[in-house]
Short mmCIF file of C-alpha atoms in Angstrom, two decimals:
data_model
loop_
_atom_site.label_atom_id
_atom_site.label_comp_id
_atom_site.label_asym_id
_atom_site.label_seq_id
_atom_site.Cartn_x
_atom_site.Cartn_y
_atom_site.Cartn_z
CA MET K 1 9.02 85.55 -1.22
CA LEU K 2 8.59 88.80 0.73
CA SER K 3 9.94 91.73 -1.14
CA ILE K 4 11.82 93.15 1.74
CA PHE K 5 13.98 90.01 1.88
CA ARG K 6 14.60 90.20 -1.85
CA ALA K 7 15.54 93.83 -1.45
CA LEU K 8 18.06 93.16 1.31
CA ALA K 9 19.48 90.19 -0.50
CA CYS K 10 20.59 92.37 -3.48
CA PHE K 11 22.57 94.89 -1.54
CA ILE K 12 26.16 95.57 -2.72
CA PRO K 13 28.91 96.62 -0.24
CA ARG K 14 30.39 100.09 -0.79
CA SER K 15 33.51 99.83 1.38
CA ALA K 16 35.22 97.24 3.36
CA THR K 17 35.67 99.85 6.11
CA ASP K 18 31.95 100.36 6.66
CA THR K 19 30.96 99.61 10.20
CA PRO K 20 27.64 97.72 10.42
CA LEU K 21 24.80 99.38 12.19
CA SER K 22 27.09 102.02 13.87
CA GLY K 23 26.14 105.20 12.07
CA HIS K 24 22.78 106.27 13.50
CA THR K 25 23.59 109.65 14.98
CA ASP K 26 20.12 110.23 16.45
CA LEU K 27 20.25 107.36 19.02
CA PRO K 28 19.66 108.53 22.59
CA GLN K 29 22.87 107.99 24.60
CA CYS K 30 23.07 105.64 27.53
CA ASP K 31 24.10 107.50 30.76
CA GLU K 32 25.60 104.25 32.18
CA LYS K 33 24.18 104.89 35.68
CA LYS K 34 24.44 101.99 38.04
CA PRO K 35 22.81 99.56 38.64
CA HIS K 36 20.53 100.51 35.82
CA CYS K 37 20.81 103.29 33.23
CA THR K 38 18.12 106.00 33.18
CA LYS K 39 16.73 104.86 29.84
CA CYS K 40 16.13 101.31 31.16
CA VAL K 41 14.45 102.63 34.32
CA ARG K 42 12.23 105.04 32.31
CA HIS K 43 11.32 102.15 29.96
CA SER K 44 10.56 99.84 32.90
CA ILE K 45 12.95 97.09 31.93
CA GLU K 46 16.04 95.64 33.54
CA CYS K 47 19.14 96.92 32.01
CA ASP K 48 20.54 94.52 29.31
CA PHE K 49 24.09 95.58 30.12
CA ALA K 50 23.93 95.67 33.96
CA SER K 51 26.54 92.92 33.99
CA PRO K 52 29.29 92.04 31.45
CA ALA K 53 27.77 88.64 30.87
CA ALA K 54 24.41 90.07 29.85
CA SER K 55 25.48 91.02 26.38
CA THR K 56 27.17 87.82 25.43
CA SER K 57 25.50 85.02 27.32
CA PRO K 58 21.70 85.34 27.66
CA ASP K 59 20.23 83.73 30.74
CA ARG K 60 17.59 81.39 29.29
CA THR K 61 16.09 80.72 32.75
CA ARG K 62 14.73 84.26 32.98
CA ARG K 63 11.01 84.94 32.62
CA PHE K 64 9.04 87.83 31.31
CA ARG K 65 7.46 89.81 34.11
CA PHE K 66 4.68 92.30 33.63
CA ARG K 67 5.97 95.64 34.89
CA PRO K 68 4.40 99.08 35.10
CA SER K 69 5.26 101.41 32.21
CA LYS K 70 5.67 105.18 31.96
CA TYR K 71 3.06 104.88 29.20
CA GLN K 72 0.48 103.55 31.59
CA PRO K 73 -1.97 106.07 33.18
CA GLY K 74 -0.86 107.09 36.66
CA SER K 75 2.67 105.68 36.37
CA ARG K 76 4.44 108.45 34.45
CA THR K 77 5.51 110.40 37.49
CA SER K 78 6.11 107.69 40.07
CA SER K 79 9.43 106.21 40.95
CA PRO K 80 10.45 102.70 39.76
CA SER K 81 10.23 101.34 43.37
CA THR K 82 6.83 102.99 43.95
CA ARG K 83 5.51 101.50 40.70
CA THR K 84 6.74 98.06 41.58
CA GLU K 85 5.23 98.19 44.99
CA ALA K 86 1.91 99.35 43.52
CA VAL K 87 1.85 96.44 41.12
CA THR K 88 2.66 93.92 43.83
CA SER K 89 0.00 95.26 46.20
CA SER K 90 -2.70 95.20 43.62
CA ALA K 91 -2.00 91.66 42.33
CA ALA K 92 -5.20 90.33 43.77
CA SER K 93 -7.33 92.75 41.78
CA ALA K 94 -5.29 93.34 38.65
CA SER K 95 -3.20 91.17 36.34
CA THR K 96 -0.19 93.50 36.27
CA GLY K 97 1.46 91.62 39.12
CA VAL K 98 1.23 88.16 37.58
CA GLN K 99 4.35 86.39 36.38
CA CYS K 100 4.27 85.69 32.67
CA ASP K 101 5.90 82.30 32.22
CA LEU K 102 8.02 82.59 29.14
CA ALA K 103 10.94 80.59 30.42
CA GLY K 104 13.67 80.20 27.90
CA SER K 105 13.38 83.79 26.62
CA ALA K 106 16.52 85.77 26.20
CA LEU K 107 14.71 89.09 26.64
CA SER K 108 15.88 90.20 30.04
CA GLY K 109 13.76 91.94 32.60
CA GLY K 110 10.03 92.61 32.41
CA ILE K 111 7.54 93.76 29.83
CA SER K 112 4.84 96.33 30.45
CA PHE K 113 1.27 96.28 29.27
CA ALA K 114 2.18 99.12 26.97
CA ASP K 115 4.65 96.76 25.32
CA LEU K 116 2.04 93.98 25.17
CA LYS K 117 -0.23 96.33 23.35
CA LEU K 118 2.49 97.03 20.79
CA TYR K 119 3.20 93.27 20.44
CA HIS K 120 -0.49 92.53 19.97
CA HIS K 121 -0.75 95.25 17.32
CA PHE K 122 2.21 93.81 15.48
CA VAL K 123 0.85 90.23 15.33
CA THR K 124 -2.63 91.33 14.39
CA SER K 125 -2.08 94.34 12.13
CA THR K 126 1.49 95.62 11.48
CA TYR K 127 2.81 92.40 10.02
CA LYS K 128 0.21 92.62 7.25
CA THR K 129 1.84 95.90 6.03
CA LEU K 130 5.20 94.18 5.57
CA ALA K 131 4.26 91.29 3.32
CA ASP K 132 2.07 90.22 0.51
CA GLU K 133 0.18 87.57 2.42
CA LYS K 134 -0.79 85.83 -0.82
CA VAL K 135 2.82 84.76 -1.49
CA ASP K 136 3.99 84.67 2.17
CA HIS K 137 3.34 80.89 2.39
CA LYS K 138 5.96 80.46 5.12
CA ARG K 139 4.26 83.00 7.37
CA VAL K 140 7.53 84.80 8.01
CA TRP K 141 6.09 88.02 9.34
CA SER K 142 2.96 86.66 10.94
CA HIS K 143 4.59 83.73 12.76
CA HIS K 144 8.29 83.36 12.65
CA VAL K 145 9.44 86.95 13.34
CA PRO K 146 7.21 87.37 16.41
CA GLN K 147 8.35 83.99 17.63
CA TRP K 148 12.01 84.89 17.13
CA GLY K 149 11.41 88.01 19.12
CA ILE K 150 10.51 85.86 22.20
CA SER K 151 14.10 84.45 22.22
CA PHE K 152 16.07 87.35 20.66
CA PRO K 153 15.90 90.71 22.35
CA SER K 154 16.93 92.75 19.29
CA ILE K 155 14.00 91.43 17.22
CA MET K 156 11.52 91.96 20.09
CA HIS K 157 12.52 95.57 20.61
CA LEU K 158 12.54 96.35 16.88
CA ILE K 159 9.13 94.79 16.11
CA LEU K 160 7.73 96.81 19.07
CA ALA K 161 9.31 99.94 17.60
CA LEU K 162 7.82 99.25 14.22
CA SER K 163 4.47 98.54 15.82
CA ALA K 164 4.54 101.82 17.69
CA LEU K 165 5.36 103.74 14.50
CA HIS K 166 2.44 102.05 12.77
CA LEU K 167 0.15 103.03 15.63
CA ALA K 168 1.47 106.60 15.40
CA HIS K 169 0.50 106.57 11.73
CA GLU K 170 -2.95 105.20 12.44
CA ASP K 171 -3.68 107.34 15.53
CA PRO K 172 -2.24 110.90 14.98
CA ALA K 173 -3.82 112.09 18.24
CA SER K 174 -1.49 109.73 20.18
CA ARG K 175 1.50 110.15 17.89
CA THR K 176 3.75 111.76 20.49
CA GLN K 177 3.34 108.85 22.90
CA PHE K 178 3.85 106.20 20.26
CA ILE K 179 6.90 107.91 18.76
CA ALA K 180 8.52 108.08 22.23
CA GLN K 181 7.86 104.33 22.66
CA ALA K 182 9.27 103.61 19.19
CA ASP K 183 12.41 105.65 19.88
CA ASP K 184 12.98 103.82 23.15
CA HIS K 185 12.63 100.39 21.65
CA PHE K 186 14.74 101.34 18.64
CA THR K 187 17.55 102.41 21.00
CA PHE K 188 17.48 99.13 22.84
CA GLY K 189 17.17 97.17 19.64
CA VAL K 190 20.24 98.70 18.04
CA ARG K 191 22.20 98.30 21.28
CA SER K 192 21.26 94.62 21.53
CA VAL K 193 22.20 93.70 17.98
CA SER K 194 25.39 95.65 18.14
CA ALA K 195 26.38 93.65 21.21
CA VAL K 196 26.07 90.29 19.40
CA LEU K 197 27.44 91.22 15.96
CA CYS K 198 30.87 89.86 17.03
CA LEU K 199 29.17 86.57 17.83
CA LEU K 200 27.65 86.06 14.42
CA ASN K 201 27.54 82.42 13.47
CA THR K 202 25.49 79.76 11.63
CA GLU K 203 22.93 79.53 14.40
CA ASN K 204 22.19 83.19 14.85
CA CYS K 205 22.93 84.75 11.46
CA GLN K 206 19.25 84.73 10.39
CA LEU K 207 18.24 86.42 13.64
CA ILE K 208 20.97 89.08 13.37
CA TYR K 209 20.06 89.65 9.75
CA MET K 210 16.33 90.08 10.61
CA SER K 211 17.32 92.52 13.31
CA ALA K 212 19.35 94.61 10.83
CA ALA K 213 16.53 94.45 8.30
CA LEU K 214 14.05 95.71 10.94
CA ILE K 215 16.38 98.58 11.78
CA CYS K 216 16.17 99.78 8.19
CA LEU K 217 12.37 99.41 8.14
CA VAL K 218 12.10 101.38 11.36
CA TYR K 219 14.20 104.13 9.76
CA PHE K 220 11.75 104.35 6.87
CA GLY K 221 8.73 104.18 9.18
CA ARG K 222 10.13 107.06 11.31
CA GLY K 223 9.67 109.25 8.28
CA PRO K 224 11.91 111.63 6.33
CA ARG K 225 14.43 113.62 8.29
CA ARG K 226 15.60 117.12 7.58
CA GLY K 227 18.77 117.15 5.57
CA GLU K 228 18.83 113.32 5.07
CA TYR K 229 18.00 112.14 1.51
CA LEU K 230 18.81 108.43 1.70
CA VAL K 231 22.01 108.44 -0.36
CA PHE K 232 23.32 111.90 0.51
CA SER K 233 22.81 114.43 3.22
CA ASP K 234 23.40 118.08 3.98
CA VAL K 235 26.18 117.20 6.48
CA GLY K 236 28.30 114.11 6.57
CA ARG K 237 27.40 110.62 5.37
CA SER K 238 23.86 109.40 4.93
CA GLU K 239 22.62 107.49 8.00
CA TRP K 240 20.47 105.23 5.84
CA LEU K 241 23.38 104.13 3.73
CA ILE K 242 25.43 103.32 6.79
CA LEU K 243 22.60 101.23 8.27
CA LEU K 244 21.97 99.37 5.04
CA HIS K 245 25.67 98.69 4.60
CA GLY K 246 25.43 96.89 7.91
CA VAL K 247 22.71 94.66 6.49
CA HIS K 248 24.85 93.84 3.48
CA SER K 249 27.88 93.15 5.63
CA ILE K 250 25.86 90.34 7.24
CA VAL K 251 24.38 89.07 4.02
CA SER K 252 27.62 89.12 2.01
CA GLN K 253 29.40 86.82 4.53
CA ASN K 254 26.45 84.58 5.28
CA HIS K 255 24.24 84.66 2.19
CA ASP K 256 23.59 80.93 1.95
CA ARG K 257 23.12 80.57 5.70
CA VAL K 258 20.66 83.55 5.84
CA PHE K 259 18.51 82.75 2.85
CA THR K 260 17.58 79.23 3.73
CA GLY K 261 14.67 77.53 5.44
CA VAL K 262 11.87 80.06 6.06
CA LEU K 263 13.86 82.88 4.50
CA GLU K 264 14.60 81.09 1.27
CA PRO K 265 13.23 83.26 -1.63
CA ILE K 266 10.35 81.84 -3.57
CA PRO K 267 9.58 83.09 -7.18
CA ASP K 268 6.28 84.89 -7.64
CA ASP K 269 4.57 83.19 -10.59
CA SER K 270 1.96 85.88 -10.82
CA ILE K 271 4.31 88.38 -12.29
CA GLY K 272 4.09 88.57 -16.08
CA GLY K 273 4.52 91.31 -18.68
CA VAL K 274 3.42 94.97 -18.71
CA SER K 275 -0.34 95.43 -19.26
CA ASP K 276 -1.60 97.42 -22.24
CA GLU K 277 -3.10 99.96 -19.89
CA LEU K 278 0.28 100.74 -18.28
CA GLN K 279 2.58 100.34 -21.36
CA ALA K 280 2.11 103.94 -22.63
CA GLU K 281 2.89 105.31 -19.11
CA LEU K 282 5.99 103.17 -18.94
CA ASP K 283 7.15 104.24 -22.41
CA GLU K 284 6.93 107.93 -21.34
CA HIS K 285 9.12 107.22 -18.34
CA LEU K 286 11.67 105.32 -20.43
CA GLN K 287 11.76 108.17 -23.00
CA GLN K 288 12.43 110.70 -20.25
CA VAL K 289 15.30 108.66 -18.77
CA GLN K 290 16.77 108.10 -22.23
CA GLN K 291 16.80 111.87 -22.74
CA VAL K 292 18.68 112.19 -19.49
CA GLN K 293 21.09 109.52 -20.71
CA ALA K 294 21.77 111.46 -23.96
CA PHE K 295 22.42 114.61 -21.98
CA ILE K 296 24.79 113.00 -19.42
CA LEU K 297 26.74 111.04 -22.07
CA SER K 298 27.16 114.08 -24.23
CA HIS K 299 28.86 115.95 -21.39
CA VAL K 300 30.81 113.17 -19.58
CA THR K 301 33.87 112.48 -21.72
CA ASP K 302 35.97 110.42 -19.37
CA GLU K 303 35.59 106.74 -20.40
CA THR K 304 35.52 105.37 -16.88
CA SER K 305 32.77 107.84 -15.86
CA ARG K 306 30.79 107.14 -19.05
CA THR K 307 30.86 103.45 -18.24
CA LEU K 308 29.72 104.21 -14.70
CA PHE K 309 26.73 106.25 -15.84
CA GLU K 310 25.80 103.84 -18.65
CA ALA K 311 25.54 101.00 -16.16
CA ALA K 312 23.40 103.01 -13.70
CA ILE K 313 21.07 104.33 -16.40
CA SER K 314 20.69 100.88 -18.00
CA ASP K 315 19.80 99.39 -14.55
CA LEU K 316 17.34 102.26 -13.92
CA LEU K 317 15.54 101.51 -17.19
CA TRP K 318 15.38 97.87 -16.23
CA ALA K 319 13.98 98.80 -12.73
CA PHE K 320 11.21 100.85 -14.34
CA GLU K 321 10.24 97.94 -16.52
CA GLU K 322 10.19 95.54 -13.62
CA VAL K 323 8.18 97.94 -11.48
CA TYR K 324 5.56 98.15 -14.18
CA LYS K 325 5.39 94.38 -14.52
CA MET K 326 4.65 94.30 -10.76
CA ARG K 327 2.07 97.09 -11.03
CA SER K 328 0.46 95.22 -13.92
CA ALA K 329 -0.04 92.29 -11.54
CA GLY K 330 -1.68 94.59 -9.04
CA LYS K 331 1.32 94.89 -6.71
CA ASP K 332 2.69 98.11 -5.28
CA GLY K 333 3.84 99.57 -1.97
CA ILE K 334 6.08 97.25 0.03
CA CYS K 335 6.03 94.65 -2.85
CA LEU K 336 8.25 96.96 -4.84
CA MET K 337 10.94 97.39 -2.23
CA HIS K 338 13.35 94.97 -3.85
CA LEU K 339 13.22 96.84 -7.16
CA VAL K 340 13.14 100.46 -5.90
CA VAL K 341 15.76 100.10 -3.17
CA GLY K 342 17.67 97.42 -5.12
CA TRP K 343 18.68 99.99 -7.75
CA VAL K 344 20.45 102.18 -5.24
CA TYR K 345 22.39 99.23 -3.83
CA ARG K 346 23.43 97.93 -7.18
CA LEU K 347 25.12 101.30 -7.81
CA ARG K 348 28.89 101.13 -7.80
CA ALA K 349 30.82 102.79 -5.00
CA GLU K 350 32.01 105.48 -7.38
CA MET K 351 28.41 106.46 -8.19
CA ILE K 352 27.49 106.57 -4.53
CA SER K 353 30.52 108.84 -4.02
CA LEU K 354 29.39 111.18 -6.79
CA LEU K 355 25.96 111.43 -5.16
CA GLU K 356 27.48 112.18 -1.80
CA GLN K 357 29.57 114.92 -3.51
CA LYS K 358 26.32 116.16 -5.17
CA ASP K 359 27.58 115.77 -8.73
CA ARG K 360 25.16 117.41 -11.07
CA TYR K 361 24.72 114.39 -13.37
CA ALA K 362 24.40 111.89 -10.51
CA LEU K 363 21.76 114.12 -8.90
CA ILE K 364 19.70 114.41 -12.10
CA LEU K 365 19.69 110.63 -12.43
CA PHE K 366 18.82 110.18 -8.76
CA GLY K 367 15.93 112.59 -9.24
CA HIS K 368 14.47 110.36 -11.93
CA TRP K 369 14.92 107.35 -9.65
CA SER K 370 12.79 109.10 -7.07
CA ILE K 371 9.77 108.64 -9.41
CA LEU K 372 9.77 104.96 -8.42
CA LEU K 373 9.01 105.96 -4.83
CA VAL K 374 5.62 107.24 -5.98
CA TYR K 375 4.49 103.71 -6.49
CA GLN K 376 5.35 102.83 -2.88
CA ARG K 377 3.02 105.47 -1.39
CA SER K 378 0.42 102.87 -0.56
CA SER K 379 2.82 101.59 2.15
CA TRP K 380 2.70 103.72 5.30
CA LEU K 381 6.45 103.10 5.69
CA MET K 382 7.21 104.92 2.43
CA GLN K 383 4.77 107.87 2.53
CA GLY K 384 6.45 111.21 1.96
CA TRP K 385 9.81 109.85 0.85
CA ASP K 386 9.27 110.63 -2.85
CA VAL K 387 8.61 114.30 -2.17
CA HIS K 388 11.38 114.50 0.39
CA VAL K 389 14.08 112.91 -1.81
CA LEU K 390 13.10 115.07 -4.80
CA HIS K 391 13.27 118.16 -2.52
CA GLY K 392 16.82 117.19 -1.57
CA VAL K 393 17.87 116.82 -5.22
CA ARG K 394 16.26 120.14 -6.18
CA THR K 395 17.96 122.09 -3.42
CA SER K 396 21.30 120.50 -4.21
CA LEU K 397 21.21 121.05 -7.93
CA GLY K 398 22.39 124.21 -9.64
CA GLU K 399 19.98 126.64 -11.26
CA GLU K 400 21.13 125.77 -14.75
CA ASP K 401 20.12 122.11 -14.33
CA GLN K 402 16.66 122.54 -12.72
CA GLN K 403 15.05 121.98 -16.08
CA TRP K 404 16.19 118.37 -16.03
CA LEU K 405 13.92 117.77 -13.01
CA ALA K 406 10.81 118.83 -14.82
CA TRP K 407 9.54 115.28 -15.38
CA PRO K 408 10.13 113.99 -11.80
CA ILE K 409 8.45 117.14 -10.45
CA GLN K 410 5.49 116.61 -12.75
CA VAL K 411 5.04 113.00 -11.73
CA ILE K 412 5.67 113.39 -7.99
CA GLU K 413 4.07 116.77 -7.33
CA GLY K 414 1.47 116.59 -10.10
CA GLY K 415 2.11 120.12 -11.25
CA VAL K 416 4.39 122.37 -13.32
CA PRO K 417 8.01 122.74 -12.40
CA THR K 418 8.52 125.35 -9.75
CA HIS K 419 11.28 126.05 -7.25
CA SER K 420 10.45 124.72 -3.86
CA THR K 421 10.77 127.00 -0.93
CA SER K 422 9.59 124.55 1.79
CA ILE K 423 11.93 122.64 4.04
CA LEU K 424 10.86 119.09 4.68
#
């Protein structure tokens, strides 16, 4: 089955007080202007929250309508009313005024041609970067997710956000435009799924889960952020952890209902042992982690803390071995997500707390985990994260412990250990 589903299925809750999907501090704020907020007007869609009923009872008689977009040439400076009139008056010569009959859709308002471009890119290109098509026999990303987006606004907005980020990666010259589109759709996607979380039930749990999973993918695709290092940050709690806790909150309460049907995991029979070519490389990694293990356990005397570190280190050794089995089968990038990210979410809450407090031993261990991110570089979603996370560890670790990062630095940066002066 798709590695992202296996990754999200193994998440472990950190605290019963975590609020799902509520911790993203960079979301543009809604100004709540009536009858439509400024963000909805700028994005050329009807406001999802123009009426109280909109967030709880989707009107399935609505139809998609093609609307002008601020991303279309000549429409960026015109008012919403002017743009609408222009579309209507040109209906005879252009297709922008034609009604798109998608009756039964829950996505309110209209969609622009800029959005259609994003949707087309997702179903023809982006989906291929999210799955190993050889084992995606149920066509989750190529068929079901785009289809779910037709009837579930959160998924539609989030796949458009992911598509825009993918285009930004492929076309750097238009990056600013695509990032703006991605941010807009991400805002609406988060708002939409937050509005229906309280209505989670058997019928919609897979859709809400997929929305939450897409939110996390968009976070990765947006790229590393200054001061945010996945598990810890320079100020406050890590945004990524809060988002992923929201995913687990859904999974933990609805595991059997989520991972059934098209989302039911399927074992990959192509995975075997570690190849002879990679065994020596793996052995060197294991030896380095074992040296870290000896160092930590020689300094940590509290029995509870020792047990905590022993479990985390043992699991990291296992993760390295499993990653190398996958690599031996020719799989990397997104295919490794369930192993790389899975290690972090199998950590006990106490270990997460130590990382948030920037405990020296926890940071050294986390620095060695960041090596696994190297083997995800082939995925556009994960590019830059290995260097960024290691940078966060290095700048948070005391001078006397920098030597313990020599191996991760060598693997990730491909050079001798030096103190970084750059800010990512």
